[in-house]
Amino acid sequence: MGRVFNFSAGPAQLPESVLERAQKELLSYRGKGMSVMEMSHRSSDFTAIIESAETLLRELMAIPDNYKVLFIQGGASLQFSMVPMNLLKENGHAYYVNTGSWSKKAIAEAKKVGDTRILASSDDKNFTYIPELNVNQFNDQTNYVHITTNNTIEGTRYIEIPSTGNVPLIADASSNILSEQWDVSKFGLIYAGAQKNLGISGLTIVIIREDLLNQATTNIPTMLNYETYAKNNSLYNTPPTFAIYMTMLLLEWLKERGGVPAIEEENITKSALLYNAIDESKLFYSKVNKVDRSLMNIPFMTDSDELNKRFVKEAEREGLHQLKGHRSVGGMRASIYNSMPVEGVQALVDFIKDFERKYQ
Ligand SMILES: *Cc1c(COP(=O)(O)O)cnc(C)c1O
């Protein structure tokens, strides 16, 4: 069977060449007579894989030397708890920016750990924009500020990473890590589940500035302490070995394409194709504030529930899959991560135009 264009928000489509490489190496990894899945995580072959994944990520994101790269399980959702458990102090507080469903979940978990305050919110307009941040209210007891760099469900993103002065900026970058160039030194910690732009599920990448390690003031469980991962090169226990291997393959693919600057340009082109089609349409529209539009997740809709449903169904027949919008937003959503080729977006744009001619 041929492959479809998969617009899923995650787990997301992977580049075909990456899948083919994994297939080729599945039974015997580079002549070793065994699969990566069957290898000891302490073998020299696996050590080379995890080191290569880290080196590639450091190179692609230009991660400064005073940051550690950690490979953790539990998804981005576990980071909602690990961040406050490690960084929120007894008499301190954390500020969160509430920009949608994922921010809300992060806030809910932080509240269980300590003093959690809302710095800004776009709740008043259904999270269709990124709010301004007032950083003047920080004081010595402000342990960190948490943002969601890209709101996967609502389709907004920070077009510029905010400056938070001496207060560490913590970012959930699950849905747009590696999609555009960032200055990593603006962040104290970046975390991202791998299944959107970094590989497959089961792995979460944490990039943490060294001074934020060992900040936990309470006796937190070993497996929830960043220090454990930093001290043991993420090999304190068995890490998700196959997922780390897939991340390595994906990062090799990204490097071959010209790295983040090249993919950023492609992402701008791809998203502009789709946004232009939506803006030109009399049937489809987007509710998101134009300047805050995501490059990765693009919600759009018609005013008719029936037409929205028909769109999703007919698109699938054309090989355009997973276009149903999130239930909290409705309509459609196209997730066009790094791995979505421009041909996929063009096929969607052509379908949008055909659909409008047919049903408007
Ligand atoms: C997908 C997503 C998550 C949840 O990731 P899991 O790995 O499933 O826990 C969290 N935050 C954002 C922004 C996401 O897009």
Short mmCIF file of C-alpha atoms and ligand atoms in Angstrom, two decimals:
data_model
loop_
_atom_site.label_atom_id
_atom_site.label_comp_id
_atom_site.label_asym_id
_atom_site.label_seq_id
_atom_site.Cartn_x
_atom_site.Cartn_y
_atom_site.Cartn_z
CA MET A 1 0.00 0.00 0.00
CA GLY A 2 1.18 3.50 -0.80
CA ARG A 3 1.79 6.05 1.91
CA VAL A 4 -0.64 8.86 2.67
CA PHE A 5 -0.04 12.43 3.74
CA ASN A 6 -0.60 12.29 7.48
CA PHE A 7 -1.55 15.62 9.08
CA SER A 8 -1.76 14.19 12.60
CA ALA A 9 -0.78 16.44 15.51
CA GLY A 10 1.21 13.56 16.99
CA PRO A 11 2.58 11.01 16.72
CA ALA A 12 3.43 12.64 13.44
CA GLN A 13 4.46 11.53 9.99
CA LEU A 14 8.14 10.59 9.66
CA PRO A 15 10.34 11.08 6.58
CA GLU A 16 10.13 8.06 4.35
CA SER A 17 13.92 7.80 4.10
CA VAL A 18 14.15 7.56 7.91
CA LEU A 19 11.62 4.73 7.99
CA GLU A 20 13.41 2.94 5.18
CA ARG A 21 16.72 3.21 6.97
CA ALA A 22 15.16 1.80 10.17
CA GLN A 23 13.62 -0.99 8.13
CA LYS A 24 16.94 -1.79 6.49
CA GLU A 25 18.67 -1.93 9.87
CA LEU A 26 15.86 -3.63 11.76
CA LEU A 27 17.12 -7.21 11.77
CA SER A 28 20.81 -6.47 11.86
CA TYR A 29 22.09 -3.05 12.85
CA ARG A 30 25.10 -2.22 10.68
CA GLY A 31 26.29 -5.80 10.45
CA LYS A 32 26.01 -6.54 14.18
CA GLY A 33 23.57 -9.41 13.74
CA MET A 34 20.98 -7.89 16.05
CA SER A 35 18.41 -5.11 16.14
CA VAL A 36 18.92 -1.90 18.12
CA MET A 37 15.92 -3.14 20.13
CA GLU A 38 17.91 -6.16 21.28
CA MET A 39 21.11 -4.39 22.23
CA SER A 40 22.38 -3.67 25.70
CA HIS A 41 21.98 0.00 26.51
CA ARG A 42 25.53 -0.21 27.84
CA SER A 43 27.02 -1.71 24.66
CA SER A 44 29.49 0.32 22.64
CA ASP A 45 27.07 0.31 19.69
CA PHE A 46 24.27 1.85 21.68
CA THR A 47 26.64 4.28 23.37
CA ALA A 48 27.60 5.49 19.90
CA ILE A 49 23.91 5.94 19.03
CA ILE A 50 22.98 8.02 22.10
CA GLU A 51 26.16 10.08 21.78
CA SER A 52 25.50 10.70 18.12
CA ALA A 53 21.90 11.78 18.84
CA GLU A 54 23.16 14.25 21.43
CA THR A 55 25.97 15.58 19.23
CA LEU A 56 23.58 16.12 16.33
CA LEU A 57 21.05 17.92 18.51
CA ARG A 58 23.78 20.14 19.97
CA GLU A 59 25.02 20.98 16.51
CA LEU A 60 21.59 21.59 14.96
CA MET A 61 20.37 23.83 17.81
CA ALA A 62 23.80 25.32 18.62
CA ILE A 63 23.34 24.31 22.26
CA PRO A 64 25.97 26.05 24.43
CA ASP A 65 28.39 23.91 26.45
CA ASN A 66 26.84 24.87 29.79
CA TYR A 67 23.65 22.99 28.91
CA LYS A 68 23.00 19.27 29.38
CA VAL A 69 20.88 17.19 27.00
CA LEU A 70 18.81 14.58 28.85
CA PHE A 71 16.85 11.63 27.42
CA ILE A 72 13.84 10.91 29.61
CA GLN A 73 10.64 8.84 29.39
CA GLY A 74 7.15 9.85 30.47
CA GLY A 75 6.37 12.28 27.68
CA ALA A 76 6.16 16.05 27.85
CA SER A 77 3.36 15.46 30.34
CA LEU A 78 5.79 14.13 32.95
CA GLN A 79 7.78 17.34 32.55
CA PHE A 80 4.71 19.23 33.76
CA SER A 81 5.56 17.62 37.15
CA MET A 82 9.33 17.29 36.92
CA VAL A 83 9.86 21.00 36.22
CA PRO A 84 8.20 22.23 39.43
CA MET A 85 9.51 19.29 41.51
CA ASN A 86 13.07 20.21 40.52
CA LEU A 87 12.85 23.98 40.29
CA LEU A 88 10.06 25.33 42.47
CA LYS A 89 11.37 26.10 45.93
CA GLU A 90 9.70 26.07 49.31
CA ASN A 91 9.35 29.85 49.63
CA GLY A 92 9.50 30.57 45.94
CA HIS A 93 6.90 30.83 43.22
CA ALA A 94 6.68 30.12 39.50
CA TYR A 95 4.94 32.15 36.82
CA TYR A 96 3.10 30.40 34.01
CA VAL A 97 1.72 31.84 30.80
CA ASN A 98 -1.61 30.28 29.98
CA THR A 99 -1.89 29.97 26.21
CA GLY A 100 -4.07 26.89 25.86
CA SER A 101 -4.80 23.28 26.70
CA TRP A 102 -1.21 22.16 27.23
CA SER A 103 -0.33 25.22 29.33
CA LYS A 104 -3.35 24.51 31.50
CA LYS A 105 -2.15 20.98 32.13
CA ALA A 106 1.32 22.25 33.03
CA ILE A 107 -0.24 24.77 35.44
CA ALA A 108 -2.44 22.13 37.08
CA GLU A 109 0.58 19.95 37.86
CA ALA A 110 2.71 22.84 39.12
CA LYS A 111 -0.08 23.81 41.52
CA LYS A 112 0.24 20.42 43.16
CA VAL A 113 3.89 21.16 43.88
CA GLY A 114 3.96 24.78 45.00
CA ASP A 115 3.08 28.46 44.58
CA THR A 116 2.02 28.76 40.95
CA ARG A 117 0.94 32.11 39.52
CA ILE A 118 -0.40 33.19 36.16
CA LEU A 119 1.77 35.79 34.45
CA ALA A 120 -0.52 36.26 31.46
CA SER A 121 -3.34 34.44 29.72
CA SER A 122 -5.15 34.48 26.40
CA ASP A 123 -8.15 32.67 27.89
CA ASP A 124 -10.34 35.75 27.25
CA LYS A 125 -10.25 35.11 23.48
CA ASN A 126 -10.21 31.32 23.40
CA PHE A 127 -6.41 31.25 23.21
CA THR A 128 -6.33 32.70 19.69
CA TYR A 129 -3.36 34.95 20.46
CA ILE A 130 -0.12 35.15 22.46
CA PRO A 131 -0.44 37.61 25.37
CA GLU A 132 2.11 40.29 26.25
CA LEU A 133 4.29 39.43 29.24
CA ASN A 134 4.82 41.85 32.07
CA VAL A 135 8.18 40.83 33.47
CA ASN A 136 8.34 43.70 35.99
CA GLN A 137 6.57 41.72 38.67
CA PHE A 138 9.43 39.25 39.11
CA ASN A 139 11.34 39.28 42.39
CA ASP A 140 14.00 37.24 44.19
CA GLN A 141 11.46 34.54 44.97
CA THR A 142 10.53 34.00 41.31
CA ASN A 143 12.04 30.60 40.52
CA TYR A 144 11.10 30.46 36.84
CA VAL A 145 8.67 31.43 34.10
CA HIS A 146 7.00 28.74 32.00
CA ILE A 147 5.76 29.17 28.43
CA THR A 148 4.47 26.87 25.68
CA THR A 149 6.40 27.94 22.58
CA ASN A 150 3.82 26.51 20.18
CA ASN A 151 0.23 25.74 21.05
CA THR A 152 -0.45 22.54 19.20
CA ILE A 153 -4.21 22.60 19.65
CA GLU A 154 -4.92 26.32 19.25
CA GLY A 155 -2.39 27.03 16.47
CA THR A 156 -0.46 29.93 18.01
CA ARG A 157 3.26 30.42 18.60
CA TYR A 158 5.72 32.90 20.02
CA ILE A 159 7.29 34.50 16.98
CA GLU A 160 9.95 35.80 19.32
CA ILE A 161 11.19 34.11 22.48
CA PRO A 162 10.52 36.51 25.38
CA SER A 163 13.35 37.82 27.53
CA THR A 164 12.91 37.11 31.22
CA GLY A 165 16.14 38.63 32.54
CA ASN A 166 17.66 36.63 35.38
CA VAL A 167 14.60 34.49 35.84
CA PRO A 168 15.01 31.16 34.02
CA LEU A 169 12.65 30.70 31.10
CA ILE A 170 11.25 27.15 30.92
CA ALA A 171 9.66 26.12 27.64
CA ASP A 172 7.41 23.32 26.52
CA ALA A 173 8.61 23.11 22.91
CA SER A 174 7.02 19.75 22.11
CA SER A 175 5.40 20.86 18.89
CA ASN A 176 7.93 23.27 17.41
CA ILE A 177 11.42 22.35 18.58
CA LEU A 178 13.82 22.41 15.58
CA SER A 179 11.24 24.12 13.36
CA GLU A 180 12.90 27.52 13.47
CA GLN A 181 16.12 29.03 14.76
CA TRP A 182 16.31 29.85 18.46
CA ASP A 183 18.97 31.24 20.71
CA VAL A 184 19.11 28.46 23.29
CA SER A 185 20.85 30.75 25.77
CA LYS A 186 17.53 32.61 26.24
CA PHE A 187 16.15 29.49 27.94
CA GLY A 188 16.88 27.88 31.28
CA LEU A 189 15.24 24.63 30.19
CA ILE A 190 13.56 23.36 27.02
CA TYR A 191 11.57 20.14 26.92
CA ALA A 192 9.87 18.32 24.08
CA GLY A 193 8.18 14.98 23.56
CA ALA A 194 9.86 13.35 20.56
CA GLN A 195 6.80 12.22 18.60
CA LYS A 196 6.18 15.53 16.81
CA ASN A 197 9.45 16.94 15.49
CA LEU A 198 12.08 14.69 17.04
CA GLY A 199 11.17 11.09 16.29
CA ILE A 200 8.76 8.67 17.93
CA SER A 201 6.87 8.49 21.22
CA GLY A 202 8.47 7.14 24.36
CA LEU A 203 11.25 9.72 24.48
CA THR A 204 11.34 13.26 25.82
CA ILE A 205 14.32 15.53 25.32
CA VAL A 206 15.25 17.98 28.06
CA ILE A 207 17.86 20.67 27.45
CA ILE A 208 18.81 22.18 30.80
CA ARG A 209 21.27 24.87 31.85
CA GLU A 210 23.72 23.35 34.30
CA ASP A 211 23.03 25.75 37.16
CA LEU A 212 19.42 24.48 37.21
CA LEU A 213 20.50 20.94 38.02
CA ASN A 214 20.50 20.00 41.66
CA GLN A 215 18.05 22.74 42.62
CA ALA A 216 15.45 20.44 44.14
CA THR A 217 14.89 21.44 47.76
CA THR A 218 12.84 18.42 48.73
CA ASN A 219 13.83 14.80 48.55
CA ILE A 220 12.29 13.92 45.21
CA PRO A 221 12.35 10.40 43.71
CA THR A 222 15.59 9.48 41.93
CA MET A 223 13.87 8.97 38.59
CA LEU A 224 12.23 12.40 38.75
CA ASN A 225 15.45 14.26 39.50
CA TYR A 226 17.23 15.89 36.53
CA GLU A 227 20.53 15.36 38.33
CA THR A 228 20.12 11.57 37.98
CA TYR A 229 19.98 11.84 34.19
CA ALA A 230 22.76 14.43 33.98
CA LYS A 231 25.16 12.45 36.16
CA ASN A 232 24.58 9.17 34.32
CA ASN A 233 24.42 10.37 30.70
CA SER A 234 20.72 9.38 30.74
CA LEU A 235 21.76 5.78 31.44
CA TYR A 236 20.86 5.46 35.11
CA ASN A 237 18.33 2.86 34.03
CA THR A 238 17.35 1.47 30.62
CA PRO A 239 16.41 4.40 28.39
CA PRO A 240 13.99 4.06 25.43
CA THR A 241 16.73 2.75 23.18
CA PHE A 242 14.82 2.37 19.93
CA ALA A 243 13.24 5.82 20.26
CA ILE A 244 16.69 7.34 20.78
CA TYR A 245 17.91 5.54 17.66
CA MET A 246 14.96 6.94 15.67
CA THR A 247 15.78 10.43 16.94
CA MET A 248 19.35 9.96 15.75
CA LEU A 249 18.10 8.99 12.28
CA LEU A 250 15.72 11.96 12.20
CA LEU A 251 18.45 14.38 13.22
CA GLU A 252 20.76 12.96 10.53
CA TRP A 253 17.97 13.55 8.02
CA LEU A 254 17.54 17.13 9.24
CA LYS A 255 21.25 17.81 9.01
CA GLU A 256 21.36 16.48 5.46
CA ARG A 257 18.57 18.87 4.52
CA GLY A 258 20.61 21.86 5.66
CA GLY A 259 19.67 21.94 9.33
CA VAL A 260 17.35 24.35 11.11
CA PRO A 261 17.87 27.42 8.86
CA ALA A 262 16.86 25.38 5.79
CA ILE A 263 13.89 23.70 7.46
CA GLU A 264 12.74 27.05 8.88
CA GLU A 265 12.61 28.47 5.39
CA GLU A 266 10.68 25.43 4.22
CA ASN A 267 8.29 25.71 7.15
CA ILE A 268 7.62 29.37 6.31
CA THR A 269 6.92 28.44 2.70
CA LYS A 270 4.66 25.51 3.62
CA SER A 271 2.63 27.39 6.20
CA ALA A 272 2.28 30.43 3.91
CA LEU A 273 0.87 28.20 1.19
CA LEU A 274 -1.84 26.98 3.52
CA TYR A 275 -2.54 30.32 5.24
CA ASN A 276 -2.85 32.05 1.86
CA ALA A 277 -5.36 29.45 0.72
CA ILE A 278 -7.39 29.95 3.91
CA ASP A 279 -7.19 33.76 3.72
CA GLU A 280 -8.25 33.81 0.07
CA SER A 281 -11.17 31.48 0.71
CA LYS A 282 -14.72 32.65 1.24
CA LEU A 283 -15.68 29.34 2.80
CA PHE A 284 -12.76 28.54 5.12
CA TYR A 285 -11.31 30.78 7.80
CA SER A 286 -8.87 30.80 10.70
CA LYS A 287 -9.61 32.32 14.12
CA VAL A 288 -5.97 32.80 15.08
CA ASN A 289 -4.45 36.27 15.40
CA LYS A 290 -2.36 36.65 12.24
CA VAL A 291 0.92 37.71 13.86
CA ASP A 292 0.82 34.78 16.30
CA ARG A 293 0.18 32.04 13.77
CA SER A 294 1.90 28.70 14.21
CA LEU A 295 4.17 27.30 11.51
CA MET A 296 3.35 23.75 12.63
CA ASN A 297 -0.34 23.41 13.53
CA ILE A 298 -2.95 25.19 11.47
CA PRO A 299 -6.60 25.06 12.57
CA PHE A 300 -9.20 26.18 10.02
CA MET A 301 -12.91 25.70 9.58
CA THR A 302 -16.11 26.51 7.77
CA ASP A 303 -19.22 27.71 9.61
CA SER A 304 -20.99 24.43 8.95
CA ASP A 305 -20.35 21.37 11.09
CA GLU A 306 -21.68 19.24 8.31
CA LEU A 307 -19.24 20.68 5.76
CA ASN A 308 -16.35 20.30 8.22
CA LYS A 309 -17.17 16.63 8.63
CA ARG A 310 -17.54 16.16 4.91
CA PHE A 311 -14.19 17.87 4.34
CA VAL A 312 -12.37 15.48 6.67
CA LYS A 313 -14.02 12.47 5.11
CA GLU A 314 -13.48 13.44 1.49
CA ALA A 315 -9.90 14.56 2.16
CA GLU A 316 -9.14 11.10 3.51
CA ARG A 317 -10.33 9.58 0.28
CA GLU A 318 -7.73 11.73 -1.48
CA GLY A 319 -4.94 10.44 0.76
CA LEU A 320 -4.99 13.44 3.13
CA HIS A 321 -5.35 11.93 6.60
CA GLN A 322 -5.97 13.07 10.19
CA LEU A 323 -7.37 16.50 9.37
CA LYS A 324 -10.09 16.53 12.01
CA GLY A 325 -9.67 19.47 14.38
CA HIS A 326 -9.24 19.05 18.12
CA ARG A 327 -12.62 18.80 19.86
CA SER A 328 -11.95 21.98 21.88
CA VAL A 329 -11.49 24.07 18.71
CA GLY A 330 -13.61 22.20 16.17
CA GLY A 331 -13.31 22.27 12.38
CA MET A 332 -10.06 21.03 10.88
CA ARG A 333 -6.40 21.14 11.82
CA ALA A 334 -3.42 20.46 9.59
CA SER A 335 -0.22 19.65 11.44
CA ILE A 336 2.66 20.26 9.09
CA TYR A 337 5.77 19.41 11.07
CA ASN A 338 9.30 19.32 9.63
CA SER A 339 8.67 15.93 8.00
CA MET A 340 5.64 17.03 5.98
CA PRO A 341 6.85 17.59 2.42
CA VAL A 342 5.70 20.68 0.54
CA GLU A 343 3.89 18.31 -1.85
CA GLY A 344 1.61 17.29 1.02
CA VAL A 345 0.70 20.88 1.78
CA GLN A 346 0.18 21.62 -1.93
CA ALA A 347 -2.13 18.60 -2.18
CA LEU A 348 -4.12 19.93 0.77
CA VAL A 349 -4.32 23.42 -0.76
CA ASP A 350 -5.54 21.96 -4.05
CA PHE A 351 -8.13 19.95 -2.17
CA ILE A 352 -9.31 23.04 -0.24
CA LYS A 353 -9.83 24.89 -3.54
CA ASP A 354 -11.68 21.98 -5.13
CA PHE A 355 -13.87 21.58 -2.08
CA GLU A 356 -14.78 25.27 -2.10
CA ARG A 357 -15.71 25.19 -5.78
CA LYS A 358 -17.90 22.18 -5.11
CA TYR A 359 -19.72 23.25 -1.97
CA GLN A 360 -19.67 27.02 -1.64
C1 LIG B 1 1.82 16.80 22.49
C2 LIG B 1 2.12 17.85 23.50
C3 LIG B 1 2.28 17.56 24.87
C4 LIG B 1 2.06 16.17 25.42
O1 LIG B 1 3.09 15.34 25.08
P1 LIG B 1 3.16 13.83 25.64
O2 LIG B 1 4.50 13.40 25.15
O3 LIG B 1 2.03 13.09 25.03
O4 LIG B 1 3.05 13.88 27.12
C5 LIG B 1 2.60 18.57 25.73
N1 LIG B 1 2.78 19.83 25.28
C6 LIG B 1 2.63 20.16 23.97
C7 LIG B 1 2.83 21.57 23.55
C8 LIG B 1 2.29 19.18 23.05
O5 LIG B 1 2.13 19.50 21.76
#
